[in-house]
Short mmCIF file of C-alpha atoms in Angstrom, two decimals:
data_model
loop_
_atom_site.label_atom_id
_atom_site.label_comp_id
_atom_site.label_asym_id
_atom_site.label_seq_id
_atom_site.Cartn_x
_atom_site.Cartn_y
_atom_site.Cartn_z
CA UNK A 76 -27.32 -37.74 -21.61
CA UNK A 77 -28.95 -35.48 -19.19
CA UNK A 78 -26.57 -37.38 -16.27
CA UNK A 79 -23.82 -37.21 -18.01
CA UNK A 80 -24.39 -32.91 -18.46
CA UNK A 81 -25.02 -33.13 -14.99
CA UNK A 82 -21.62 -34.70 -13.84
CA UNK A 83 -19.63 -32.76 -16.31
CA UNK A 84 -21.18 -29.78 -14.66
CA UNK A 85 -19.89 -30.89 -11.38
CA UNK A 86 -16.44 -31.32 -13.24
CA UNK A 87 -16.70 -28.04 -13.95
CA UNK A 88 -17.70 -26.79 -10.53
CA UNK A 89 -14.78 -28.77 -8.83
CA UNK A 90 -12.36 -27.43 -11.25
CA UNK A 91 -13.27 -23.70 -10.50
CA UNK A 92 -13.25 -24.23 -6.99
CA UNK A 93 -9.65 -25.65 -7.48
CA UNK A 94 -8.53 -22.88 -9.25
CA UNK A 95 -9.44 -20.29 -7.30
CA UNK A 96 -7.56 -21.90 -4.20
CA UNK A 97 -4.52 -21.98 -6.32
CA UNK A 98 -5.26 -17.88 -7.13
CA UNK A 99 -5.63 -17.18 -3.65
CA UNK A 100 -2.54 -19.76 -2.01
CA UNK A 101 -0.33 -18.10 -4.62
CA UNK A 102 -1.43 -14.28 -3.60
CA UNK A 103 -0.99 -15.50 0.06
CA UNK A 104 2.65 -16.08 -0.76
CA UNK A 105 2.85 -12.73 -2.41
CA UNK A 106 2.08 -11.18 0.58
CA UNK A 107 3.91 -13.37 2.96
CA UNK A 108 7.42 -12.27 1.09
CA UNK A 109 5.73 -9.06 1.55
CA UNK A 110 5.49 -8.58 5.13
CA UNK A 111 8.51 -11.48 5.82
CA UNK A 112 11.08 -8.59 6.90
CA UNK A 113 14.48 -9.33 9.12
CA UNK A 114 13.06 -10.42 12.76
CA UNK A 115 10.35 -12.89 11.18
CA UNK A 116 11.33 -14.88 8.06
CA UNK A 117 14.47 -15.40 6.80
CA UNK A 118 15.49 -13.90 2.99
CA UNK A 119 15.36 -17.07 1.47
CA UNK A 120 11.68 -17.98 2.71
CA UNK A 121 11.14 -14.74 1.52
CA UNK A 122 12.54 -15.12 -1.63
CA UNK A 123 10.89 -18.46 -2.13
CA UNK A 124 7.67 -17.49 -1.01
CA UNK A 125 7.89 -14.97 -4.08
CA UNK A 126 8.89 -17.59 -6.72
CA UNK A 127 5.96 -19.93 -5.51
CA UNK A 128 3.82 -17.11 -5.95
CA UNK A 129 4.72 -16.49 -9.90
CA UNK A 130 4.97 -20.61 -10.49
CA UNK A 131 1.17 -20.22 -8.87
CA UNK A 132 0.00 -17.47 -10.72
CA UNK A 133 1.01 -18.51 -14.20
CA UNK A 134 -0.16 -22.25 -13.24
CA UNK A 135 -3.43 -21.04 -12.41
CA UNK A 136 -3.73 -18.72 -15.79
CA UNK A 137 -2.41 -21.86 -17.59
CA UNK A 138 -5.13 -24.21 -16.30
CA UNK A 139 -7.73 -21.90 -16.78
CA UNK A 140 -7.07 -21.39 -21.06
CA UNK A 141 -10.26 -22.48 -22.70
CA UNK A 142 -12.01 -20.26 -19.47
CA UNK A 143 -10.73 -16.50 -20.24
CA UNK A 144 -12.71 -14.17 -21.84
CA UNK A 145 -10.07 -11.81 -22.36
CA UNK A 146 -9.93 -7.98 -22.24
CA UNK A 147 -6.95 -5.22 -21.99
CA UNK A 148 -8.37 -3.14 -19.20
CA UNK A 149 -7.02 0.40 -18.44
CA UNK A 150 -4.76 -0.86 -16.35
CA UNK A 151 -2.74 -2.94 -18.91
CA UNK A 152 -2.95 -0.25 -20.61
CA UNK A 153 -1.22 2.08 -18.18
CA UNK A 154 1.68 -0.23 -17.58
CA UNK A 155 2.81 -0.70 -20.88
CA UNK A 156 2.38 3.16 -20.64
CA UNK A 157 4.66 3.95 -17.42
CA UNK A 158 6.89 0.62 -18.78
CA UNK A 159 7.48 2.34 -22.16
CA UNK A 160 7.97 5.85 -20.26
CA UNK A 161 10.27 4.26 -17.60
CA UNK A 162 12.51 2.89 -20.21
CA UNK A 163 13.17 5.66 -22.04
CA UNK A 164 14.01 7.75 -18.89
CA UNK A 165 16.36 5.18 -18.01
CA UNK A 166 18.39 5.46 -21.08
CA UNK A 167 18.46 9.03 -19.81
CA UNK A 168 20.12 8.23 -16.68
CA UNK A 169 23.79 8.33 -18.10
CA UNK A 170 26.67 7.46 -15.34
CA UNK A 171 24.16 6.09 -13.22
CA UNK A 172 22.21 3.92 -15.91
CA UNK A 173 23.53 0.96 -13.76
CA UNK A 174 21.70 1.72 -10.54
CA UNK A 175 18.30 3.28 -12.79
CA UNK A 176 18.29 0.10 -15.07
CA UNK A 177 18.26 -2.64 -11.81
CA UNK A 178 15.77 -0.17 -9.76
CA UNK A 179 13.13 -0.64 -12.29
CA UNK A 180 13.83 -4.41 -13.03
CA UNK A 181 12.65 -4.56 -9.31
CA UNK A 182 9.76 -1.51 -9.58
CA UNK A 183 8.46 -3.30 -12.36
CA UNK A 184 8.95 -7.07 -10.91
CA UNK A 185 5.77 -5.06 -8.42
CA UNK A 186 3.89 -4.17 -10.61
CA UNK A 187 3.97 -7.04 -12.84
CA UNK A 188 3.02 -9.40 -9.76
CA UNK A 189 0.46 -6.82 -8.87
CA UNK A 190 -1.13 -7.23 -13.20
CA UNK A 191 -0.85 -11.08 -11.59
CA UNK A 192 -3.27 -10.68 -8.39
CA UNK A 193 -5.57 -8.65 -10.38
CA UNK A 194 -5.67 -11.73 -12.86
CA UNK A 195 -6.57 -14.01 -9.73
CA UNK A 196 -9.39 -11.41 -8.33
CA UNK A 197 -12.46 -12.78 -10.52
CA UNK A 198 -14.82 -12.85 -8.11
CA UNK A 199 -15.87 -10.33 -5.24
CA UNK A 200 -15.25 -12.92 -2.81
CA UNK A 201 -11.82 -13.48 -4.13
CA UNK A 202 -11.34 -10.00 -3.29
CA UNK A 203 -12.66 -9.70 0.07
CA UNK A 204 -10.55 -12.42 0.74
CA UNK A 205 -7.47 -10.32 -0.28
CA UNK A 206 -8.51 -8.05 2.16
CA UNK A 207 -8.63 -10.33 4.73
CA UNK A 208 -5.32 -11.98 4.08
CA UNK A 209 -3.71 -9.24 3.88
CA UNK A 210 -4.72 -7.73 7.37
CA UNK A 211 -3.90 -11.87 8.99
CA UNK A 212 -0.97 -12.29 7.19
CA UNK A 213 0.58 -8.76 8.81
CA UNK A 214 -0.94 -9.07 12.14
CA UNK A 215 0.34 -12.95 12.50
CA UNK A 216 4.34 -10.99 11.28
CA UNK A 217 3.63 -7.93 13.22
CA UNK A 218 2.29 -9.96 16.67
CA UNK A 219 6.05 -12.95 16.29
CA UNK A 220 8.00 -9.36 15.41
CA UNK A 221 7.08 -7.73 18.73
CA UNK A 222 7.52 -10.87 20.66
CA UNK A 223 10.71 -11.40 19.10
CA UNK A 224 12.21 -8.02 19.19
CA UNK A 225 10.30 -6.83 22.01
CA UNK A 226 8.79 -9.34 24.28
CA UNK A 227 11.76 -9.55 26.57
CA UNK A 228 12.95 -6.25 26.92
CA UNK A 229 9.67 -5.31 29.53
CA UNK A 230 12.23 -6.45 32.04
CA UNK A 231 14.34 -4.09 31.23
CA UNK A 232 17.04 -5.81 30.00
CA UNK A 233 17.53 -4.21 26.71
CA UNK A 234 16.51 -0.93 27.07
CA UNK A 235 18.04 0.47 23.71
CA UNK A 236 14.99 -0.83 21.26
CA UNK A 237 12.65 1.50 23.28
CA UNK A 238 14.75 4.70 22.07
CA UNK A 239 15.16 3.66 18.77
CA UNK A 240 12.32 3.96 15.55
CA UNK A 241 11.64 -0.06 15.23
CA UNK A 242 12.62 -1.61 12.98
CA UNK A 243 15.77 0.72 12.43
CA UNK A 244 17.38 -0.81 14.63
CA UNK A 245 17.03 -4.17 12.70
CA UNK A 246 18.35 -2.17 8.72
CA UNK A 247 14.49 -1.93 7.99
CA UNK A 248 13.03 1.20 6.60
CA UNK A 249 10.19 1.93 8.86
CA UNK A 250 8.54 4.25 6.52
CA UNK A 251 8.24 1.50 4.36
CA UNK A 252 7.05 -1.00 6.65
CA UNK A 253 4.76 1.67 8.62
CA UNK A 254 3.15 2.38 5.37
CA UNK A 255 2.37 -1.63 4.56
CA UNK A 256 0.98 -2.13 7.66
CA UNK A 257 -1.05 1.06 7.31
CA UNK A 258 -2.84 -0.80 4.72
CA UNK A 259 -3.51 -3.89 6.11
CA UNK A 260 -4.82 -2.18 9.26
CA UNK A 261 -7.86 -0.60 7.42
CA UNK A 262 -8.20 -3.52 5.06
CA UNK A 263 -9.05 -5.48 8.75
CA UNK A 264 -10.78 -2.46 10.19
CA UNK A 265 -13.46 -2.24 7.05
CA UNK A 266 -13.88 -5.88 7.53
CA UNK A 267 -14.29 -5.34 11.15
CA UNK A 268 -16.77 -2.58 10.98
CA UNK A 269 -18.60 -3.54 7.81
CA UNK A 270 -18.86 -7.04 8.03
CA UNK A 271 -18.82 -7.31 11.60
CA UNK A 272 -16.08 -9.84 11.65
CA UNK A 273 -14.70 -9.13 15.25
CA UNK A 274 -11.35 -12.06 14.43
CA UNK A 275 -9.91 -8.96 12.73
CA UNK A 276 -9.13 -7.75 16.30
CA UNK A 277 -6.90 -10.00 16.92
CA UNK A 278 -4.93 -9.01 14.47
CA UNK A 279 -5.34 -4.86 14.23
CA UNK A 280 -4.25 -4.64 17.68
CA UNK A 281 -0.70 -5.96 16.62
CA UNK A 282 -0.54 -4.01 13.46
CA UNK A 283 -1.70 -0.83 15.28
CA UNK A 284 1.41 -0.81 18.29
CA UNK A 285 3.85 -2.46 15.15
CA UNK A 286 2.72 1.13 13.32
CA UNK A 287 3.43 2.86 16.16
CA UNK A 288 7.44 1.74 16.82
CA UNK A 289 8.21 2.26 13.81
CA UNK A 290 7.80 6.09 14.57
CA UNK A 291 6.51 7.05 10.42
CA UNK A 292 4.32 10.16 10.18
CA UNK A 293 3.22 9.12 7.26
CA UNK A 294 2.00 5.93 8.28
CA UNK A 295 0.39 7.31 11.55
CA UNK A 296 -1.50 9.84 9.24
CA UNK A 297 -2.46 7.44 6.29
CA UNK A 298 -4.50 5.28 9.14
CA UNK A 299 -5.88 8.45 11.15
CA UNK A 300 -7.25 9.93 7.87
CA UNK A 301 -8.31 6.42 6.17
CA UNK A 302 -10.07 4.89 9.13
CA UNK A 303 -11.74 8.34 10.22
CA UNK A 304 -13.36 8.59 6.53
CA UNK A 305 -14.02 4.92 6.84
CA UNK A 306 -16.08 5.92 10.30
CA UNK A 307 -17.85 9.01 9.29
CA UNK A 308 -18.54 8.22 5.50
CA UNK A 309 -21.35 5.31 6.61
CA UNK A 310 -24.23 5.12 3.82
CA UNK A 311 -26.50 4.62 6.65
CA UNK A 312 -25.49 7.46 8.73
CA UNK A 313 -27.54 10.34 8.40
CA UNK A 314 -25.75 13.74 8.50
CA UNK A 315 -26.53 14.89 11.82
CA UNK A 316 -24.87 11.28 12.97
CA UNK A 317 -22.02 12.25 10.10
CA UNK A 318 -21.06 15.22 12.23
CA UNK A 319 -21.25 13.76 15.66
CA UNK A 320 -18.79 11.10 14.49
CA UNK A 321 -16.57 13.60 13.13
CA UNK A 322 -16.26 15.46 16.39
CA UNK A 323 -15.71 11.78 18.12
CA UNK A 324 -12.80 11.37 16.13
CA UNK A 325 -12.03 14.68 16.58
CA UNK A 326 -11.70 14.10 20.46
CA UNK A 327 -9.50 11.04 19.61
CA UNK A 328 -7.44 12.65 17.53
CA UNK A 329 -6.34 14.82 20.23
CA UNK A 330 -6.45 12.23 23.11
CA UNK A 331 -3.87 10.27 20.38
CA UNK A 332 -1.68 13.48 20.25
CA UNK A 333 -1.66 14.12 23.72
CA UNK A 334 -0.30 10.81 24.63
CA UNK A 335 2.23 10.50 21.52
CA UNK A 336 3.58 14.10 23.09
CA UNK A 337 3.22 13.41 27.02
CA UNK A 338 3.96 9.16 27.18
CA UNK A 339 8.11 9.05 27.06
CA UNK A 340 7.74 6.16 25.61
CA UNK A 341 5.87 7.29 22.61
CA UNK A 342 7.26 10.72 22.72
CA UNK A 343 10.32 9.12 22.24
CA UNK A 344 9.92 7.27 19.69
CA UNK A 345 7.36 9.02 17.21
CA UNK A 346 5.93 11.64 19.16
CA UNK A 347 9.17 14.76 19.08
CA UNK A 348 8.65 13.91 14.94
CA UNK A 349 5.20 15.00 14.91
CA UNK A 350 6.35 18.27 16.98
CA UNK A 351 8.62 19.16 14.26
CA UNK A 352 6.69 18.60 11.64
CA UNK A 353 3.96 20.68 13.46
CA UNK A 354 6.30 23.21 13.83
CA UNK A 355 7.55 23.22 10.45
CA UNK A 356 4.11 23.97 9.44
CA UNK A 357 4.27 27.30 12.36
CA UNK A 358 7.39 28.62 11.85
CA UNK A 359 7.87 28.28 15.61
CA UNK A 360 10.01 25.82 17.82
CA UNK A 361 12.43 23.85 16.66
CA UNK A 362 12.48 21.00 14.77
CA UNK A 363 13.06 17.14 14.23
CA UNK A 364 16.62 16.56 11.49
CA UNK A 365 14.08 14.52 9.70
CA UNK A 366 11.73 17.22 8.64
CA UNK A 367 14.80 19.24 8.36
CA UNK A 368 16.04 16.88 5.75
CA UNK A 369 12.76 16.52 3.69
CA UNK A 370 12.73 20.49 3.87
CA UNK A 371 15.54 20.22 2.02
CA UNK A 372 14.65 17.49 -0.19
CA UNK A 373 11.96 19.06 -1.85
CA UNK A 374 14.20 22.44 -2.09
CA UNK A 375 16.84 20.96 -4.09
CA UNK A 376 13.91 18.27 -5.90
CA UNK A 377 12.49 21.26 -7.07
CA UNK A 378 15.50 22.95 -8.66
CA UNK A 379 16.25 19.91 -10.39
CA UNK A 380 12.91 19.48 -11.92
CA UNK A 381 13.25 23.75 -13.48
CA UNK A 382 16.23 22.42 -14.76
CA UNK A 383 14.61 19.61 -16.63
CA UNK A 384 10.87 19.99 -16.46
CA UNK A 385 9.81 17.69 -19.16
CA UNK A 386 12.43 14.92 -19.24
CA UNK A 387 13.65 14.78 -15.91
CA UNK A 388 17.32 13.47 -15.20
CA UNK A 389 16.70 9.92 -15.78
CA UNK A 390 14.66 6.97 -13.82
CA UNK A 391 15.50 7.07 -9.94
CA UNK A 392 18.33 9.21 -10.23
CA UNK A 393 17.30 11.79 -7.53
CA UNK A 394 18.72 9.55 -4.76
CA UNK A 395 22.31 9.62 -6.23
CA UNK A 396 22.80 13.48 -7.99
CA UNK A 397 21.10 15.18 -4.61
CA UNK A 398 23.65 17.01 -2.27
CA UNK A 399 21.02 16.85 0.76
CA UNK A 400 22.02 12.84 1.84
CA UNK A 401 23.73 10.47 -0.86
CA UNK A 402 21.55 7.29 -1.35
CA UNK A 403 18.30 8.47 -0.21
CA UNK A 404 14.77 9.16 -1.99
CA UNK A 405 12.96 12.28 -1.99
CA UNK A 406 10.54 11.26 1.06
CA UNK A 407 8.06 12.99 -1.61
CA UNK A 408 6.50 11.23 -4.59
CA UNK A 409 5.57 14.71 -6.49
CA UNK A 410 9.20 15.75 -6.30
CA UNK A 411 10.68 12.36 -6.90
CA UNK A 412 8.88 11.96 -10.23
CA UNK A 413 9.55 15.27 -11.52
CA UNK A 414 13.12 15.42 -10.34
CA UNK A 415 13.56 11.71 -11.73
CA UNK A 416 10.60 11.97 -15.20
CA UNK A 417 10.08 15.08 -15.12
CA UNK A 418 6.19 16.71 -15.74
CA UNK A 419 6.21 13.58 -18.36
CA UNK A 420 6.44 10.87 -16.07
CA UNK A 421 4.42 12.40 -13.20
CA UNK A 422 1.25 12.67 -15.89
CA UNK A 423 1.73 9.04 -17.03
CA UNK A 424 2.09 7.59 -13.10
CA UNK A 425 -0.82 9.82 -12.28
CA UNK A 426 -3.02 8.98 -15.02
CA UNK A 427 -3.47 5.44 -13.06
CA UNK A 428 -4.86 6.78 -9.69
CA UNK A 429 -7.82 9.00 -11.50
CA UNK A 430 -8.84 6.79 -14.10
CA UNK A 431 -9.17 4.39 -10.78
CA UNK A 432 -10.92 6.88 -9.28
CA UNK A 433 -13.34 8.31 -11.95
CA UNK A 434 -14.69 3.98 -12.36
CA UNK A 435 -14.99 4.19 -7.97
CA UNK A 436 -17.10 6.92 -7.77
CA UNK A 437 -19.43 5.59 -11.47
CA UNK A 438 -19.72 2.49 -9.12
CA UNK A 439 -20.60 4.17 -6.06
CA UNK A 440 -23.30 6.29 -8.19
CA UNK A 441 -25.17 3.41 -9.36
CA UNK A 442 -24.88 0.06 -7.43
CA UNK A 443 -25.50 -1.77 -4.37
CA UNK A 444 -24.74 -0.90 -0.75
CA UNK A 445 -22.06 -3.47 -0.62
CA UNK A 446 -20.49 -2.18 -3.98
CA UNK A 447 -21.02 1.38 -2.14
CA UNK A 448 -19.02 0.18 0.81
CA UNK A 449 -16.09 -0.80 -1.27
CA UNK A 450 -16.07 2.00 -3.63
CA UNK A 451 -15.99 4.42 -0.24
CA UNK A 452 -13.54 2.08 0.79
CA UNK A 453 -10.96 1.92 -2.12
CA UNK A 454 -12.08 5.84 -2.99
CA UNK A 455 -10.53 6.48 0.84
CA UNK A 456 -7.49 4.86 0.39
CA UNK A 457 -6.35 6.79 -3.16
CA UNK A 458 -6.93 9.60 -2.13
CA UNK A 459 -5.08 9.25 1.26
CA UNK A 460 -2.38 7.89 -0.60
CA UNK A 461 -2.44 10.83 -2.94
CA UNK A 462 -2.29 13.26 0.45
CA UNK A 463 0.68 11.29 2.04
CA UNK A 464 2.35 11.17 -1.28
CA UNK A 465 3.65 14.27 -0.10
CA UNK A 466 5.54 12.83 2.80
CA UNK A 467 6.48 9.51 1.03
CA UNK A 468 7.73 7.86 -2.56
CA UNK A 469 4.97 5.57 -3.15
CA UNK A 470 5.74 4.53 -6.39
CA UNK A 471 8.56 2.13 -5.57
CA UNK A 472 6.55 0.64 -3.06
CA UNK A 473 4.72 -2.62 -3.41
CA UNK A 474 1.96 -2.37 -1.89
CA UNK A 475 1.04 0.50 -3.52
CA UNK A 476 0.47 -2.21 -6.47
CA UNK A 477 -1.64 -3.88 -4.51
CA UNK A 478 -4.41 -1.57 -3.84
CA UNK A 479 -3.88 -0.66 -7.67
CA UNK A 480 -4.35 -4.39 -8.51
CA UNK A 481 -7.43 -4.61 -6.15
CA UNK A 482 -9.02 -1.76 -7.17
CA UNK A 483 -8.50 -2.62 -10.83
CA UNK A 484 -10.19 -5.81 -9.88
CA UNK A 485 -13.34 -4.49 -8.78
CA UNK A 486 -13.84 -1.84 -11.46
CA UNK A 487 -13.77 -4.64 -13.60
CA UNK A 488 -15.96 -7.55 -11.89
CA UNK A 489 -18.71 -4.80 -11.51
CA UNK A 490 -18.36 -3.71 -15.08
CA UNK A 491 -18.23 -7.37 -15.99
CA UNK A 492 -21.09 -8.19 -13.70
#
């Protein structure tokens, strides 16, 4: 009898193990259709990469049935919220009900695949290893994308794709892309630093020049402030070492500007951005058309919100009824919701980041230094994307779901633990 226990134990065992290499093969494919843009994969691996990914998920939560001990967590909770909002706002859209309705069939097709990964996160080493995939699976696209696009031009036979914001040249939106990669860089960089895992640099080199061709502020900025928190925020450092790695990075900083403003190549390409926005921020100098453009963004964002502060004009609508550039989004989250949702749909998106951040910081009050570490970690990244939210739309952006989902995912294994 006592055998027999035994072996159905191992059963057991084998069974678990299976399943969580099905939850973490079928995130894996999430985030290769992810980061699979024009110069590395073509659409349909892309697209099929996705589909495998929802077959994998739902496979895995079918095999698991007798196994879940299931609970609506807060974030459930807040996407049937923003779903329920979303839908109503969309009805709201009028003329352009066509163009709202299949922009948040695909918003929510994000977030629902992000509910999915937090499903497959049950265990902490399930979401380290998120981490880690993520930062592979971008610096494996980002290394065959410069290669590709780049790797024969140091010859100086196609000197065009030097001059140009990468990949723009290819029908990308490097904002977009800057920003993903953003993320996977300090995913790989806390694993670097905090688990001493020195692969990861095989990888963050990639990502880091990738970030930089693409020529996005808010990229550039979302890893500067990120990975300098990461650096000075150690649990062992004491304060005296806190503020001698703050002026470090301090020095960096400037070493970085310096060479983004007096390298061509750089200057070129990202570096006359940051002197307009700097400039923007003076009142002196000139600057770039795209800080021009996001002046007036926000300008006419604004006056749209007075004239609808609590219902908004209707679910991604700013892009279409703005007079600044037909077609294109607010470059401001803030101003895209209110413009779009009005005050109504900016409290309900909202609502997600600080209830994420109010469980962080219980967890980083009373547990472990590992659980610290993460906590810091994830803590840095909301609030950086809350900062850069000014500069970018962030909530039609995948991988914004993705640090949702994996932050979800450890509130809820520590408060399960």
């Amino acid at each position: 009898m006592e055998s027999l226990f035994i072996e159905q134990q191992s059963i057991e065992t084998k069974k678990e193990l299976l399943l969580n290499y099905l939850a973490i093969a079928s995130v894996s494919l999430y985030l290769i259709n992810l980061y699979a843009h024009l110069s590395l994969y073509s659409t349909t691996i892309a697209k099929l990469a996705k589909i495998m990914f929802f077959v994998g998920i739902v496979l895995y939560i079918v095999l698991r049935k007798g196994n879940w001990n299931y609970k609506l967590s807060g974030y459930h909770v807040w996407w049937g919220a923003f779903l329920l909002v979303s839908i109503v706002f969309t009805l709201r859209a009028g003329t352009l009900f066509s163009s709202s309705f299949w922009q948040l069939v695909a918003d929510q097709k994000n977030i629902i695949a992000s509910l999915l990964i937090f499903e497959a996160i049950r265990s902490k080493q399930n979401l380290y290893r998120v981490l880690g995939l993520t930062a592979i699976i971008a610096g494996v696209s980002a290394a065959v994308f410069l290669v590709n696009t780049y790797g024969w031009t140091l010859s100086g036979s196609l000197s065009y794709t030097w001059a140009n914001r990468m990949p723009e040249t290819l029908g990308d939106n490097p904002n977009v892309l800057g920003g993903m990669y953003a993320i996977a860089f300090v995913f790989g960089a806390f694993l670097l630093y905090k688990r001493k895992n020195f692969m990861y640099c095989l990888f963050l080199i990639p990502i880091l020049i990738y970030i930089l061709f693409t020529g996005s502020k808010r990229a550039l900025l979302f890893l500067l402030l990120s990975i300098a928190s990461l650096f000075i925020l150690d649990l062992k450092s004491s304060f005296v070492v806190k503020l001698l790695k703050a002026f470090i990075i301090a020095i960096l900083i400037l070493i970085l500007y310096n060479a983004l403003m007096d390298i061509p190549l750089f200057y070129t390409v990202v570096g006359y951005r940051f002197e307009g926005m700097i400039n923007s921020l003076t009142g002196q100098g000139s600057i770039d058309a795209s800080t021009f453009e996001r002046q007036m963004f926000i300008s006419e964002g604004w006056e749209l919100f007075l004239s609808a502060p609590f219902s908004g004009h209707g679910y991604y609508t700013f892009p279409y009824i703005n007079t600044v550039a037909y077609g294109k989004y607010a470059h401001n989250n803030y101003i895209e919701l209110l413009a779009d949702m009005g005050v109504t749909g900016l409290v309900v998106y909202y609502a997600l980041p600080i209830w994420l951040l109010k469980g962080l910081y219980a967890i980083y009050k009373k547990s472990d230094d590992e659980s610290k570490n993460l906590s810091i970690l994830l803590i840095i990244l909301i609030m950086v994307t809350l900062i850069t939210d000014i500069s970018f739309v962030s909530y039609m952006f995948p991988v914004t779901y993705v640090l949702f989902a994996v932050t979800a995912a450890f509130i809820k294994l520590y408060e399960g633990a």
